CSV table of C-alpha atoms in Angstrom, one decimal:
chain,number,residue,atom,x,y,z
A,249,MET,CA,-10.7,22.3,-5.4
A,250,PRO,CA,-8.1,22.5,-7.4
A,251,ALA,CA,-7.8,23.2,-11.2
A,252,ILE,CA,-6.1,20.2,-13.0
A,253,VAL,CA,-4.4,21.9,-15.4
A,254,ILE,CA,-3.4,20.4,-18.9
A,255,SER,CA,-2.6,21.3,-21.8
A,256,GLU,CA,-4.9,22.9,-24.5
A,257,SER,CA,-3.5,20.9,-26.8
A,258,GLY,CA,-4.9,17.6,-24.9
A,259,GLY,CA,-1.0,17.2,-24.7
A,260,GLY,CA,-0.7,16.9,-28.5
A,261,GLN,CA,2.1,19.6,-28.0
A,262,ASP,CA,5.0,18.3,-27.6
A,263,PHE,CA,7.1,20.4,-25.7
A,264,PRO,CA,11.3,20.1,-25.1
A,265,ALA,CA,12.4,18.5,-21.9
A,266,LYS,CA,14.4,15.7,-20.2
A,267,LEU,CA,14.0,13.0,-18.0
A,268,THR,CA,15.6,14.9,-15.0
A,269,GLY,CA,16.5,14.3,-11.4
A,270,GLN,CA,13.5,15.9,-10.3
A,271,VAL,CA,11.1,13.5,-12.3
A,272,VAL,CA,12.3,10.8,-10.8
A,273,VAL,CA,12.5,11.9,-7.4
A,274,CYS,CA,9.0,12.4,-8.5
A,275,SER,CA,8.5,9.1,-8.9
A,276,ILE,CA,9.4,7.5,-5.6
A,277,ILE,CA,7.2,10.5,-4.3
A,278,ALA,CA,5.0,8.9,-6.6
A,279,ALA,CA,5.7,5.0,-5.6
A,280,PHE,CA,5.8,5.1,-1.4
A,281,GLY,CA,2.4,7.4,-2.1
A,282,GLY,CA,1.2,4.1,-3.1
A,283,LEU,CA,2.8,1.6,-1.6
A,284,MET,CA,1.5,3.8,1.6
A,285,PHE,CA,-1.9,3.4,0.4
A,286,GLY,CA,-1.7,-0.4,-0.7
A,287,TYR,CA,0.2,-1.4,2.4
A,288,ASP,CA,-3.0,-0.3,4.3
A,289,ILE,CA,-5.3,-1.7,1.9
A,290,GLY,CA,-3.8,-5.7,2.2
A,291,ILE,CA,-2.5,-4.9,5.9
A,292,SER,CA,-6.2,-5.3,7.4
A,293,GLY,CA,-7.3,-8.4,6.3
A,294,GLY,CA,-3.9,-9.8,7.4
A,295,VAL,CA,-4.0,-8.8,11.0
A,296,THR,CA,-7.9,-9.4,11.6
A,297,SER,CA,-7.0,-13.4,11.2
A,298,MET,CA,-4.4,-13.5,13.6
A,299,ASP,CA,-5.5,-14.9,16.6
A,300,ASP,CA,-3.4,-12.6,19.1
A,301,PHE,CA,-4.9,-9.5,17.8
A,302,LEU,CA,-8.5,-11.2,18.0
A,303,ILE,CA,-7.6,-11.7,21.7
A,304,LYS,CA,-6.8,-8.2,22.6
A,305,PHE,CA,-9.4,-6.6,20.3
A,306,PHE,CA,-12.4,-8.7,19.6
A,307,PRO,CA,-12.4,-11.4,21.8
A,308,ALA,CA,-15.5,-12.9,20.6
A,309,VAL,CA,-15.1,-13.1,17.6
A,310,TYR,CA,-12.0,-15.3,18.5
A,311,GLU,CA,-14.2,-17.1,20.4
A,312,LYS,CA,-16.7,-18.0,17.8
A,313,LYS,CA,-13.2,-18.5,15.6
A,314,HIS,CA,-12.5,-21.3,17.4
A,315,ARG,CA,-16.3,-22.6,18.0
A,316,ALA,CA,-16.0,-26.1,16.7
A,317,LYS,CA,-19.5,-25.6,15.6
A,318,GLU,CA,-19.4,-23.0,14.5
A,319,ASN,CA,-20.6,-21.7,11.4
A,320,ASN,CA,-18.6,-21.2,8.8
A,321,TYR,CA,-19.1,-18.2,7.7
A,322,CYS,CA,-20.4,-16.3,10.5
A,323,LYS,CA,-16.9,-16.8,12.2
A,324,PHE,CA,-15.6,-12.9,11.8
A,325,ASP,CA,-19.1,-11.4,11.6
A,326,ASN,CA,-18.5,-8.7,14.1
A,327,GLN,CA,-20.2,-4.9,13.3
A,328,TYR,CA,-17.0,-2.7,15.1
A,329,LEU,CA,-14.1,-5.2,13.3
A,330,GLN,CA,-15.7,-4.4,9.9
A,331,LEU,CA,-15.4,-0.9,11.3
A,332,PHE,CA,-11.5,-1.4,12.2
A,333,THR,CA,-11.3,-2.1,8.6
A,334,SER,CA,-14.3,0.4,6.8
A,335,SER,CA,-13.3,3.9,9.2
A,336,LEU,CA,-10.6,4.3,7.3
A,337,TYR,CA,-12.9,4.9,4.0
A,338,LEU,CA,-14.8,7.2,5.8
A,339,ALA,CA,-12.4,9.5,7.2
A,340,ALA,CA,-10.6,9.8,3.9
A,341,ILE,CA,-13.7,10.9,2.0
A,342,VAL,CA,-13.6,13.7,4.0
A,343,ALA,CA,-10.7,14.8,4.3
A,344,SER,CA,-9.9,14.6,0.7
A,345,PHE,CA,-12.6,17.5,0.0
A,346,PHE,CA,-10.8,19.6,2.9
A,347,ALA,CA,-7.3,18.5,1.0
A,348,SER,CA,-9.1,20.0,-2.2
A,349,MET,CA,-9.1,22.7,-1.0
A,350,ALA,CA,-5.2,23.0,0.8
A,351,CYS,CA,-4.1,21.5,-2.1
A,352,LYS,CA,-5.3,25.0,-4.4
A,353,LYS,CA,-4.2,27.4,-1.4
A,354,PHE,CA,-1.4,26.4,-0.1
A,355,GLY,CA,0.3,23.9,-2.5
A,356,ARG,CA,0.4,20.3,-3.7
A,357,LYS,CA,3.6,19.4,-1.7
A,358,PRO,CA,2.4,20.3,2.0
A,359,VAL,CA,-1.0,18.6,1.2
A,360,ILE,CA,1.7,16.1,0.7
A,361,GLN,CA,3.3,16.5,3.7
A,362,ALA,CA,0.5,16.5,5.7
A,363,ALA,CA,-0.6,13.1,4.1
A,364,SER,CA,2.6,11.7,5.9
A,365,VAL,CA,2.4,12.9,8.7
A,366,PHE,CA,-2.0,11.2,9.2
A,367,PHE,CA,0.1,8.2,8.2
A,368,VAL,CA,2.8,8.4,10.8
A,369,ALA,CA,0.4,9.4,13.6
A,370,GLY,CA,-1.8,7.4,12.3
A,371,ALA,CA,0.7,3.9,12.7
A,372,ILE,CA,2.2,4.9,15.5
A,373,LEU,CA,-0.9,5.5,17.3
A,374,ASN,CA,-2.5,1.3,16.0
A,375,THR,CA,0.5,0.1,17.0
A,376,VAL,CA,0.8,1.1,20.5
A,377,ALA,CA,-3.2,0.5,21.1
A,378,LYS,CA,-4.4,-0.3,24.3
A,379,ASP,CA,-7.8,-0.6,23.1
A,380,LEU,CA,-10.7,-0.4,20.5
A,381,LEU,CA,-11.5,3.4,20.6
A,382,MET,CA,-7.4,4.3,20.1
A,383,LEU,CA,-7.1,1.5,17.3
A,384,ILE,CA,-9.8,3.2,15.3
A,385,LEU,CA,-8.3,6.8,16.2
A,386,GLY,CA,-5.8,5.7,14.2
A,387,ARG,CA,-7.8,4.3,11.4
A,388,LEU,CA,-9.1,6.9,11.1
A,389,CYS,CA,-5.6,9.5,10.7
A,390,LEU,CA,-4.8,6.7,7.9
A,391,GLY,CA,-7.9,7.7,6.5
A,392,ALA,CA,-6.9,11.3,6.8
A,393,GLY,CA,-3.0,10.4,5.1
A,394,VAL,CA,-5.7,8.7,2.4
A,395,GLY,CA,-7.5,11.2,1.4
A,396,PHE,CA,-5.1,13.9,1.8
A,397,GLY,CA,-2.5,11.5,-0.2
A,398,ASN,CA,-4.8,10.4,-2.9
A,399,GLN,CA,-6.1,14.3,-3.5
A,400,ALA,CA,-2.3,15.8,-4.3
A,401,VAL,CA,0.0,12.8,-5.6
A,402,PRO,CA,-1.2,11.8,-8.9
A,403,LEU,CA,-2.1,15.6,-9.1
A,404,PHE,CA,1.3,16.2,-8.1
A,405,ILE,CA,2.6,13.5,-10.8
A,406,SER,CA,0.8,14.7,-13.6
A,407,GLU,CA,1.8,17.9,-13.4
A,408,ILE,CA,5.5,17.7,-12.9
A,409,ALA,CA,6.2,14.7,-15.7
A,410,PRO,CA,6.6,16.1,-19.5
A,411,ALA,CA,3.9,15.0,-21.3
A,412,LYS,CA,4.8,11.9,-22.8
A,413,TYR,CA,6.1,10.3,-19.3
A,414,ARG,CA,2.2,11.5,-18.0
A,415,GLY,CA,0.1,8.7,-18.7
A,416,GLY,CA,2.4,6.0,-18.2
A,417,LEU,CA,2.9,7.4,-14.4
A,418,ASN,CA,-0.4,7.9,-13.8
A,419,ILE,CA,-1.2,3.9,-14.0
A,420,CYS,CA,2.1,3.2,-12.5
A,421,PHE,CA,0.7,4.9,-9.1
A,422,GLN,CA,-2.0,2.4,-9.6
A,423,LEU,CA,0.4,-0.7,-10.0
A,424,LEU,CA,2.3,0.6,-7.0
A,425,ILE,CA,-0.9,0.5,-5.0
A,426,THR,CA,-0.7,-3.4,-5.8
A,427,VAL,CA,3.1,-3.6,-4.8
A,428,GLY,CA,2.6,-2.0,-1.4
A,429,ILE,CA,-1.2,-5.0,-1.0
A,430,LEU,CA,1.6,-7.2,-1.7
A,431,CYS,CA,4.2,-6.4,1.0
A,432,ALA,CA,1.5,-6.2,3.4
A,433,ASN,CA,0.7,-9.8,2.7
A,434,VAL,CA,4.1,-11.0,2.4
A,435,ILE,CA,5.0,-9.2,6.0
A,436,ASN,CA,1.4,-10.3,7.7
A,437,TYR,CA,2.9,-13.7,6.9
A,438,PHE,CA,5.9,-13.6,8.8
A,439,THR,CA,4.7,-11.3,11.2
A,440,SER,CA,1.5,-14.0,12.4
A,441,ASN,CA,4.0,-16.5,14.3
A,442,MET,CA,5.3,-13.4,16.0
A,443,HIS,CA,3.4,-13.5,19.1
A,444,PRO,CA,1.7,-11.9,20.5
A,445,TYR,CA,2.8,-8.3,19.1
A,446,GLY,CA,3.4,-9.8,15.3
A,447,TRP,CA,0.3,-7.4,14.9
A,448,ARG,CA,1.6,-4.8,16.2
A,449,VAL,CA,4.6,-4.7,14.0
A,450,SER,CA,1.7,-5.4,10.5
A,451,LEU,CA,0.2,-2.8,11.6
A,452,GLY,CA,3.6,-0.9,13.1
A,453,GLY,CA,4.8,-1.0,9.0
A,454,ALA,CA,2.6,2.0,7.5
A,455,ALA,CA,4.7,4.4,9.8
A,456,VAL,CA,8.0,3.2,6.7
A,457,PRO,CA,6.9,4.1,3.7
A,458,ALA,CA,4.8,7.5,4.9
A,459,ILE,CA,8.8,8.5,7.0
A,460,ILE,CA,10.1,8.2,3.2
A,461,LEU,CA,7.4,10.7,1.9
A,462,LEU,CA,7.6,12.1,4.1
A,463,VAL,CA,10.8,12.8,3.8
A,464,GLY,CA,11.3,13.2,0.2
A,465,SER,CA,8.3,15.2,-0.2
A,466,ILE,CA,10.6,18.4,1.7
A,467,VAL,CA,13.2,17.9,-1.0
A,468,ILE,CA,11.2,18.2,-4.0
A,469,VAL,CA,9.6,21.3,-5.6
A,470,GLU,CA,6.0,22.8,-5.0
A,471,THR,CA,4.3,22.4,-9.5
A,472,PRO,CA,5.5,25.1,-11.5
A,473,THR,CA,1.0,24.6,-11.8
A,474,SER,CA,0.5,25.6,-8.1
A,475,LEU,CA,2.6,28.4,-8.0
A,476,ILE,CA,1.2,29.8,-11.4
A,477,GLU,CA,-2.6,29.6,-10.4
A,478,ARG,CA,-1.5,31.3,-6.6
A,479,GLY,CA,0.5,34.2,-8.7
A,480,LYS,CA,3.7,33.2,-8.3
A,481,GLU,CA,4.9,33.3,-12.3
A,482,ASP,CA,8.7,34.1,-11.7
A,483,GLN,CA,8.9,31.2,-9.4
A,484,GLY,CA,7.1,29.2,-12.0
A,485,LEU,CA,8.9,29.6,-15.2
A,486,LYS,CA,12.5,29.4,-12.8
A,487,THR,CA,10.8,25.9,-11.6
A,488,LEU,CA,9.8,24.8,-15.0
A,489,ARG,CA,12.9,25.4,-16.3
A,490,LYS,CA,14.6,22.8,-13.5
A,491,ILE,CA,12.5,20.3,-13.4
A,492,ARG,CA,13.0,19.7,-18.0
A,493,GLY,CA,16.3,20.1,-17.7
A,494,VAL,CA,16.3,22.9,-20.2
A,495,GLU,CA,16.4,26.6,-21.4
A,496,ASP,CA,13.4,26.5,-23.9
A,497,VAL,CA,10.7,26.2,-21.5
A,498,GLU,CA,8.5,29.8,-23.0
A,499,LYS,CA,5.9,27.2,-24.7
A,500,GLU,CA,4.5,25.3,-22.1
A,501,PHE,CA,4.9,27.8,-19.9
A,502,ASN,CA,2.5,30.1,-21.8
A,503,ASP,CA,0.4,27.3,-22.2
A,504,LEU,CA,0.2,26.6,-18.4
A,505,VAL,CA,-0.6,30.8,-17.9
A,506,HIS,CA,-3.2,29.7,-20.0
A,507,ALA,CA,-4.9,27.1,-19.4
A,508,THR,CA,-4.9,28.2,-15.6
A,509,GLU,CA,-6.5,31.3,-16.3
A,510,VAL,CA,-9.3,28.9,-18.0
A,511,ALA,CA,-9.5,26.8,-15.3
A,512,ASN,CA,-9.9,29.7,-12.6
A,513,GLN,CA,-12.7,31.6,-14.8
A,514,ALA,CA,-14.4,28.6,-14.3
A,515,LYS,CA,-15.8,29.4,-10.5
A,516,HIS,CA,-18.5,27.9,-10.0
A,517,ALA,CA,-16.8,24.3,-11.3
A,518,TYR,CA,-20.1,22.2,-9.8
A,519,ARG,CA,-22.8,24.1,-11.0
A,520,SER,CA,-21.1,23.6,-14.1
A,521,LEU,CA,-20.5,20.0,-13.2
A,522,MET,CA,-25.3,19.5,-12.7
A,523,LYS,CA,-25.6,21.0,-16.1
A,524,ARG,CA,-27.3,18.9,-18.7
A,525,ASN,CA,-24.2,18.8,-20.7
A,526,SER,CA,-21.8,17.6,-18.1
A,527,ARG,CA,-24.4,14.5,-16.6
A,528,PRO,CA,-22.6,11.9,-19.7
A,529,GLN,CA,-19.2,12.1,-18.4
A,530,LEU,CA,-20.5,12.5,-14.8
A,531,ILE,CA,-22.7,9.4,-14.6
A,532,CYS,CA,-19.6,7.4,-16.8
A,533,SER,CA,-17.1,8.6,-14.1
A,534,ALA,CA,-20.1,7.7,-11.0
A,535,LEU,CA,-21.0,4.0,-12.0
A,536,LEU,CA,-16.9,3.4,-13.5
A,537,GLN,CA,-16.4,4.0,-8.7
A,538,VAL,CA,-19.3,2.4,-8.0
A,539,PHE,CA,-19.2,-0.4,-10.8
A,540,GLN,CA,-15.4,-1.0,-9.3
A,541,GLN,CA,-15.6,-1.9,-6.0
A,542,LEU,CA,-19.4,-3.9,-6.9
A,543,THR,CA,-17.1,-6.3,-8.9
A,544,GLY,CA,-16.2,-7.6,-5.2
A,545,ILE,CA,-12.4,-7.2,-5.7
A,546,ASN,CA,-12.2,-5.4,-1.9
A,547,VAL,CA,-13.7,-8.8,-0.2
A,548,ILE,CA,-10.8,-9.8,-2.2
A,549,MET,CA,-8.0,-7.8,-0.9
A,550,PHE,CA,-9.1,-7.1,2.2
A,551,TYR,CA,-10.7,-10.0,4.1
A,552,ALA,CA,-8.4,-13.1,1.6
A,553,PRO,CA,-6.9,-14.1,4.9
A,554,VAL,CA,-10.6,-13.7,6.7
A,555,LEU,CA,-11.8,-15.4,3.2
A,556,PHE,CA,-9.4,-18.4,3.0
A,557,GLN,CA,-9.7,-19.7,6.4
A,558,THR,CA,-13.3,-20.1,6.6
A,559,MET,CA,-13.2,-22.1,2.9
A,560,GLY,CA,-10.8,-24.6,5.7
A,561,PHE,CA,-7.4,-22.8,5.4
A,562,LYS,CA,-4.7,-22.7,8.7
A,563,SER,CA,-3.6,-19.4,9.6
A,564,ASP,CA,-0.3,-19.8,7.9
A,565,GLY,CA,-1.7,-21.1,4.9
A,566,SER,CA,-5.0,-18.3,4.8
A,567,LEU,CA,-1.6,-15.4,4.3
A,568,LEU,CA,0.2,-17.7,2.7
A,569,SER,CA,-2.5,-17.9,-0.4
A,570,ALA,CA,-3.3,-13.7,0.2
A,571,VAL,CA,-0.1,-13.5,-0.9
A,572,VAL,CA,-0.1,-15.5,-3.6
A,573,THR,CA,-3.4,-13.3,-5.1
A,574,GLY,CA,-1.0,-10.2,-4.3
A,575,LEU,CA,1.2,-11.2,-6.5
A,576,VAL,CA,-1.5,-12.1,-9.4
A,577,ASN,CA,-2.6,-8.6,-8.8
A,578,VAL,CA,1.0,-6.7,-9.4
A,579,LEU,CA,1.8,-9.1,-12.5
A,580,SER,CA,-1.3,-8.5,-13.9
A,581,THR,CA,-1.5,-4.2,-13.3
A,582,LEU,CA,1.2,-4.6,-15.5
A,583,VAL,CA,-1.3,-5.9,-18.2
A,584,ALA,CA,-3.1,-2.3,-18.0
A,585,VAL,CA,0.5,-0.6,-18.1
A,586,PHE,CA,1.6,-1.8,-21.6
A,587,SER,CA,-2.2,-2.5,-23.6
A,588,VAL,CA,-4.4,0.3,-22.0
A,589,ASP,CA,-3.2,2.3,-25.2
A,590,ARG,CA,-3.0,-0.3,-27.3
A,591,ILE,CA,-6.1,-2.7,-26.4
A,592,GLY,CA,-8.3,0.2,-26.0
A,593,ARG,CA,-10.4,1.1,-22.3
A,594,ARG,CA,-13.6,-0.7,-23.8
A,595,LYS,CA,-12.1,-3.9,-24.7
A,596,LEU,CA,-9.9,-4.6,-21.9
A,597,LEU,CA,-13.4,-3.9,-19.5
A,598,ILE,CA,-15.5,-5.3,-21.2
A,599,GLU,CA,-13.5,-9.0,-21.5
A,600,ALA,CA,-12.4,-8.2,-17.6
A,601,ALA,CA,-16.0,-8.5,-16.7
A,602,VAL,CA,-16.7,-11.8,-18.8
A,603,GLN,CA,-13.6,-13.3,-16.8
A,604,MET,CA,-14.1,-12.1,-13.4
A,605,LEU,CA,-18.2,-13.5,-13.9
A,606,VAL,CA,-16.6,-16.7,-14.7
A,607,ALA,CA,-14.9,-16.9,-11.4
A,608,GLN,CA,-17.3,-15.2,-9.4
A,609,SER,CA,-20.1,-17.9,-10.8
A,610,VAL,CA,-18.1,-20.8,-9.8
A,611,MET,CA,-16.1,-19.9,-7.5
A,612,GLY,CA,-19.8,-19.7,-5.8
A,613,ALA,CA,-20.9,-22.9,-7.1
A,614,ILE,CA,-18.5,-24.7,-5.6
A,615,LEU,CA,-18.8,-23.0,-2.2
A,616,ALA,CA,-22.9,-23.6,-2.5
A,617,VAL,CA,-21.2,-27.8,-2.7
A,618,HIS,CA,-18.8,-28.0,-0.7
A,619,LEU,CA,-19.1,-25.5,2.0
A,620,LYS,CA,-21.5,-25.9,4.7
A,621,ALA,CA,-22.0,-24.4,7.8
A,622,SER,CA,-19.9,-26.4,10.2
A,623,ASN,CA,-17.7,-28.8,8.1
A,624,GLU,CA,-14.5,-28.6,6.3
A,625,MET,CA,-14.0,-28.0,2.0
A,626,PRO,CA,-12.0,-30.8,0.7
A,627,SER,CA,-8.9,-29.7,-0.1
A,628,ASN,CA,-8.4,-30.4,-3.7
A,629,TYR,CA,-11.6,-27.5,-4.1
A,630,ALA,CA,-9.5,-25.4,-2.1
A,631,LEU,CA,-6.6,-25.2,-4.1
A,632,PHE,CA,-9.4,-24.4,-7.0
A,633,VAL,CA,-11.2,-21.1,-5.3
A,634,VAL,CA,-7.5,-20.1,-4.8
A,635,PHE,CA,-7.1,-20.8,-8.9
A,636,LEU,CA,-9.9,-18.3,-9.3
A,637,VAL,CA,-9.8,-15.7,-6.9
A,638,CYS,CA,-6.1,-15.2,-8.6
A,639,LEU,CA,-8.1,-15.6,-12.0
A,640,PHE,CA,-10.5,-12.9,-10.5
A,641,VAL,CA,-7.6,-11.1,-9.4
A,642,SER,CA,-6.0,-11.1,-12.9
A,643,GLY,CA,-9.0,-9.8,-14.6
A,644,PHE,CA,-9.5,-7.3,-12.3
A,645,ALA,CA,-6.0,-5.8,-11.7
A,646,TRP,CA,-5.4,-4.8,-16.2
A,647,SER,CA,-9.0,-4.1,-15.9
A,648,TRP,CA,-11.4,-2.1,-13.1
A,649,GLY,CA,-8.8,-1.3,-11.3
A,650,PRO,CA,-6.8,1.1,-13.0
A,651,LEU,CA,-9.4,2.6,-15.6
A,652,GLY,CA,-11.7,3.3,-13.1
A,653,TRP,CA,-8.9,6.4,-12.1
A,654,LEU,CA,-8.4,6.9,-15.9
A,655,ILE,CA,-11.2,7.4,-17.8
A,656,PRO,CA,-12.8,9.5,-15.0
A,657,SER,CA,-9.4,12.0,-15.4
A,658,GLU,CA,-9.5,12.4,-19.2
A,659,ILE,CA,-13.2,12.6,-20.0
A,660,PHE,CA,-13.6,15.8,-18.3
A,661,PRO,CA,-13.8,19.8,-19.7
A,662,LEU,CA,-10.9,21.6,-18.4
A,663,GLU,CA,-14.1,24.1,-16.6
A,664,THR,CA,-15.4,20.9,-14.4
A,665,ARG,CA,-12.5,18.9,-14.7
A,666,SER,CA,-11.8,19.4,-11.1
A,667,ALA,CA,-14.4,19.1,-9.6
A,668,GLY,CA,-15.4,16.0,-11.4
A,669,PHE,CA,-12.6,13.7,-10.2
A,670,PHE,CA,-13.5,14.8,-7.0
A,671,PHE,CA,-16.8,13.1,-7.3
A,672,ALA,CA,-15.2,10.1,-8.8
A,673,VAL,CA,-13.2,9.7,-5.5
A,674,SER,CA,-15.8,10.4,-3.5
A,675,THR,CA,-17.8,8.5,-4.8
A,676,ASN,CA,-15.1,5.9,-4.8
A,677,MET,CA,-14.4,6.1,-1.1
A,678,LEU,CA,-18.3,5.9,0.0
A,679,PHE,CA,-18.8,2.5,-1.9
A,680,THR,CA,-15.5,1.3,-0.7
A,681,PHE,CA,-16.2,2.1,2.6
A,682,LEU,CA,-19.6,0.4,2.4
A,683,ILE,CA,-18.6,-2.9,1.1
A,684,ALA,CA,-16.3,-2.6,3.6
A,685,GLN,CA,-18.6,-2.1,6.4
A,686,ALA,CA,-21.1,-5.3,4.9
A,687,PHE,CA,-19.1,-7.6,4.1
A,688,LEU,CA,-18.1,-10.4,6.8
A,689,THR,CA,-22.3,-8.9,7.8
A,690,MET,CA,-23.3,-10.2,4.0
A,691,LEU,CA,-20.8,-13.1,4.2
A,692,CYS,CA,-22.8,-14.9,7.5
A,693,HIS,CA,-26.5,-14.2,5.6
A,694,MET,CA,-25.9,-15.0,2.5
A,695,ARG,CA,-23.9,-17.8,2.4
A,696,SER,CA,-21.9,-18.7,-0.6
A,697,GLY,CA,-24.4,-16.2,-2.1
A,698,ILE,CA,-22.5,-13.1,-1.9
A,699,PHE,CA,-20.7,-14.3,-5.0
A,700,PHE,CA,-23.8,-14.7,-7.1
A,701,PHE,CA,-24.7,-11.0,-5.7
A,702,PHE,CA,-21.8,-9.9,-7.1
A,703,VAL,CA,-21.9,-12.1,-10.0
A,704,ALA,CA,-24.9,-9.8,-10.8
A,705,TRP,CA,-23.7,-6.7,-10.5
A,706,ILE,CA,-20.8,-8.0,-13.0
A,707,VAL,CA,-23.3,-8.2,-15.9
A,708,LEU,CA,-24.4,-5.4,-15.1
A,709,MET,CA,-21.7,-3.6,-15.4
A,710,GLY,CA,-19.9,-5.2,-18.7
A,711,SER,CA,-23.3,-4.7,-19.9
A,712,PHE,CA,-22.7,-0.7,-19.3
A,713,ALA,CA,-19.1,-1.2,-20.8
A,714,ILE,CA,-20.8,-2.4,-24.3
A,715,PHE,CA,-23.9,-0.2,-24.5
A,716,PHE,CA,-22.7,3.2,-22.6
A,717,LEU,CA,-19.0,3.9,-21.8
A,718,PRO,CA,-17.2,5.2,-25.2
A,719,GLU,CA,-13.5,4.7,-26.3
A,720,THR,CA,-11.6,7.2,-25.1
A,721,LYS,CA,-8.2,5.7,-26.6
A,722,GLY,CA,-6.5,8.0,-28.4
A,723,VAL,CA,-8.7,11.2,-28.8
A,724,PRO,CA,-6.9,14.2,-26.7
A,725,ILE,CA,-9.0,15.4,-24.0
A,726,ASP,CA,-10.1,18.9,-24.8
A,727,GLU,CA,-11.7,17.6,-28.4
A,728,MET,CA,-14.1,14.3,-25.9
A,729,ASN,CA,-16.8,16.5,-26.2
A,730,GLU,CA,-17.1,16.7,-30.1
A,731,ARG,CA,-15.2,13.4,-31.1
A,732,VAL,CA,-16.4,11.2,-28.2
A,733,TRP,CA,-19.6,12.0,-26.6
A,734,LYS,CA,-21.3,13.9,-29.3
A,735,LYS,CA,-20.8,11.3,-31.5
A,736,HIS,CA,-22.7,8.4,-29.0
A,737,TRP,CA,-25.4,7.2,-29.9
A,738,PHE,CA,-27.9,7.9,-26.4
A,739,TRP,CA,-25.3,10.6,-24.9
A,740,LYS,CA,-25.4,12.7,-27.3
A,741,ARG,CA,-28.7,13.6,-26.9
A,742,TYR,CA,-27.1,16.0,-23.9
A,743,PHE,CA,-26.0,18.1,-26.4
A,744,ASP,CA,-28.3,19.0,-28.5
A,745,ASP,CA,-29.1,22.0,-26.7
A,746,ASP,CA,-25.0,23.0,-27.1
A,747,ASP,CA,-25.8,22.3,-30.9
A,748,ARG,CA,-28.7,24.7,-31.1
A,749,GLU,CA,-26.3,27.3,-29.2
A,750,MET,CA,-23.6,27.1,-31.7
A,751,GLN,CA,-25.9,27.1,-34.6
A,752,ALA,CA,-28.3,30.5,-33.6
A,753,LYS,CA,-24.7,32.5,-33.2
A,754,ALA,CA,-23.5,31.2,-36.3
A,755,GLU,CA,-26.6,32.4,-38.4
A,756,GLU,CA,-26.0,35.6,-36.3
A,757,LYS,CA,-22.7,35.5,-37.2
A,758,GLN,CA,-23.4,35.4,-40.3
A,759,LEU,CA,-26.6,38.7,-40.7
A,760,ALA,CA,-24.2,40.8,-39.4
């Protein structure tokens, strides 16, 4: 795993720095890395609702979709159709592991370049696909791109940005993912009427941000941290001066050298992660990823057009509804950018849990009453469901979405930070795969009850945020154990051995 190096002071020390052109370029790289991932999330649901795409690859689904008395909830129940969406995330789990090792051995820049190459290859395969195997291979390539990109790009941003811009840029990466989803929904809306190859245009569009990312990654510099940890200290110092725009960088350079040495001493980070005093952070970070997926958000993001067609919207109407929810997603993520360091993490998570609970419950109740197996939902109720979807998406977008990534990145001590964050990423991708692969089958068998399935999980995750998740707002990263975990009513018991060991050492020192 690459060492995620953060100042010993937890970001509290203000080093001399300007907002240089290199940092701006890094922001652009972040934008297209996020757009790449977001575009792929949004594009699959729209494409799977297009008749031309279904006729080509899933004719059985096309027949069920247009069969007059076919069950509304089972129109799209097809394991291969679900595999088209979910295979990407299975590939991302494997790819992120290899990407973590490549980041450490070769640097962040080559891994970003590899991510864009994988994405271009996947987009080409999907665009020219002649059979289902070729289509799935393309998705696997895109999954490799997601795994490499999500591992390297956030790390690259955190290491190259000045400390005072780091937090905002991290959440802006999530914002740009939502922009990618919105772009995909807009493109799907227009390409749905480009018969018979509109779906090829939609899938091929993934190559555009990937090519821009590839070209951009050629001109950027490697991060000073990566250069230092690979023994290139002189080059690291030169690069640090270049990206900061000032000559006086010795303090930050020395801080990076020291932090890298400390991180490199933890040669068995995964073994340390299994120790008792690492369990609170490990459990919380893993549960945040599980809960993030079990809100039901990816049901909306992946399958929004499919879901809206199930409710009675025609093809154009369902895609337009997906555009509306995508726009709400973007605007609501801005709330997190400006409020997370003011309101705090826990309050946003708890408020959003209540908001999503109400939206999902009412949505499920409306579908249970007004959408039977073979009827069409009245238009006024269908429009109200779209409103409820927007209410649900907005709550997620300013809470469990961005904070599900932010909190795991800040709660681990330095020696287990890289291993812990990789564990969080892998958990997220695993449950994303499981939900994407199972949703359409669950919708067929559970019908409107699927919304109450997610409601139960929202109750559980809201309770978790209230009772077990500590507030981390304003706490320096390297003081989390002392100021947060050791003072929490439940998690403090996991640090009893540490406290006894420190007390014993203090007594030995006094006796000596």
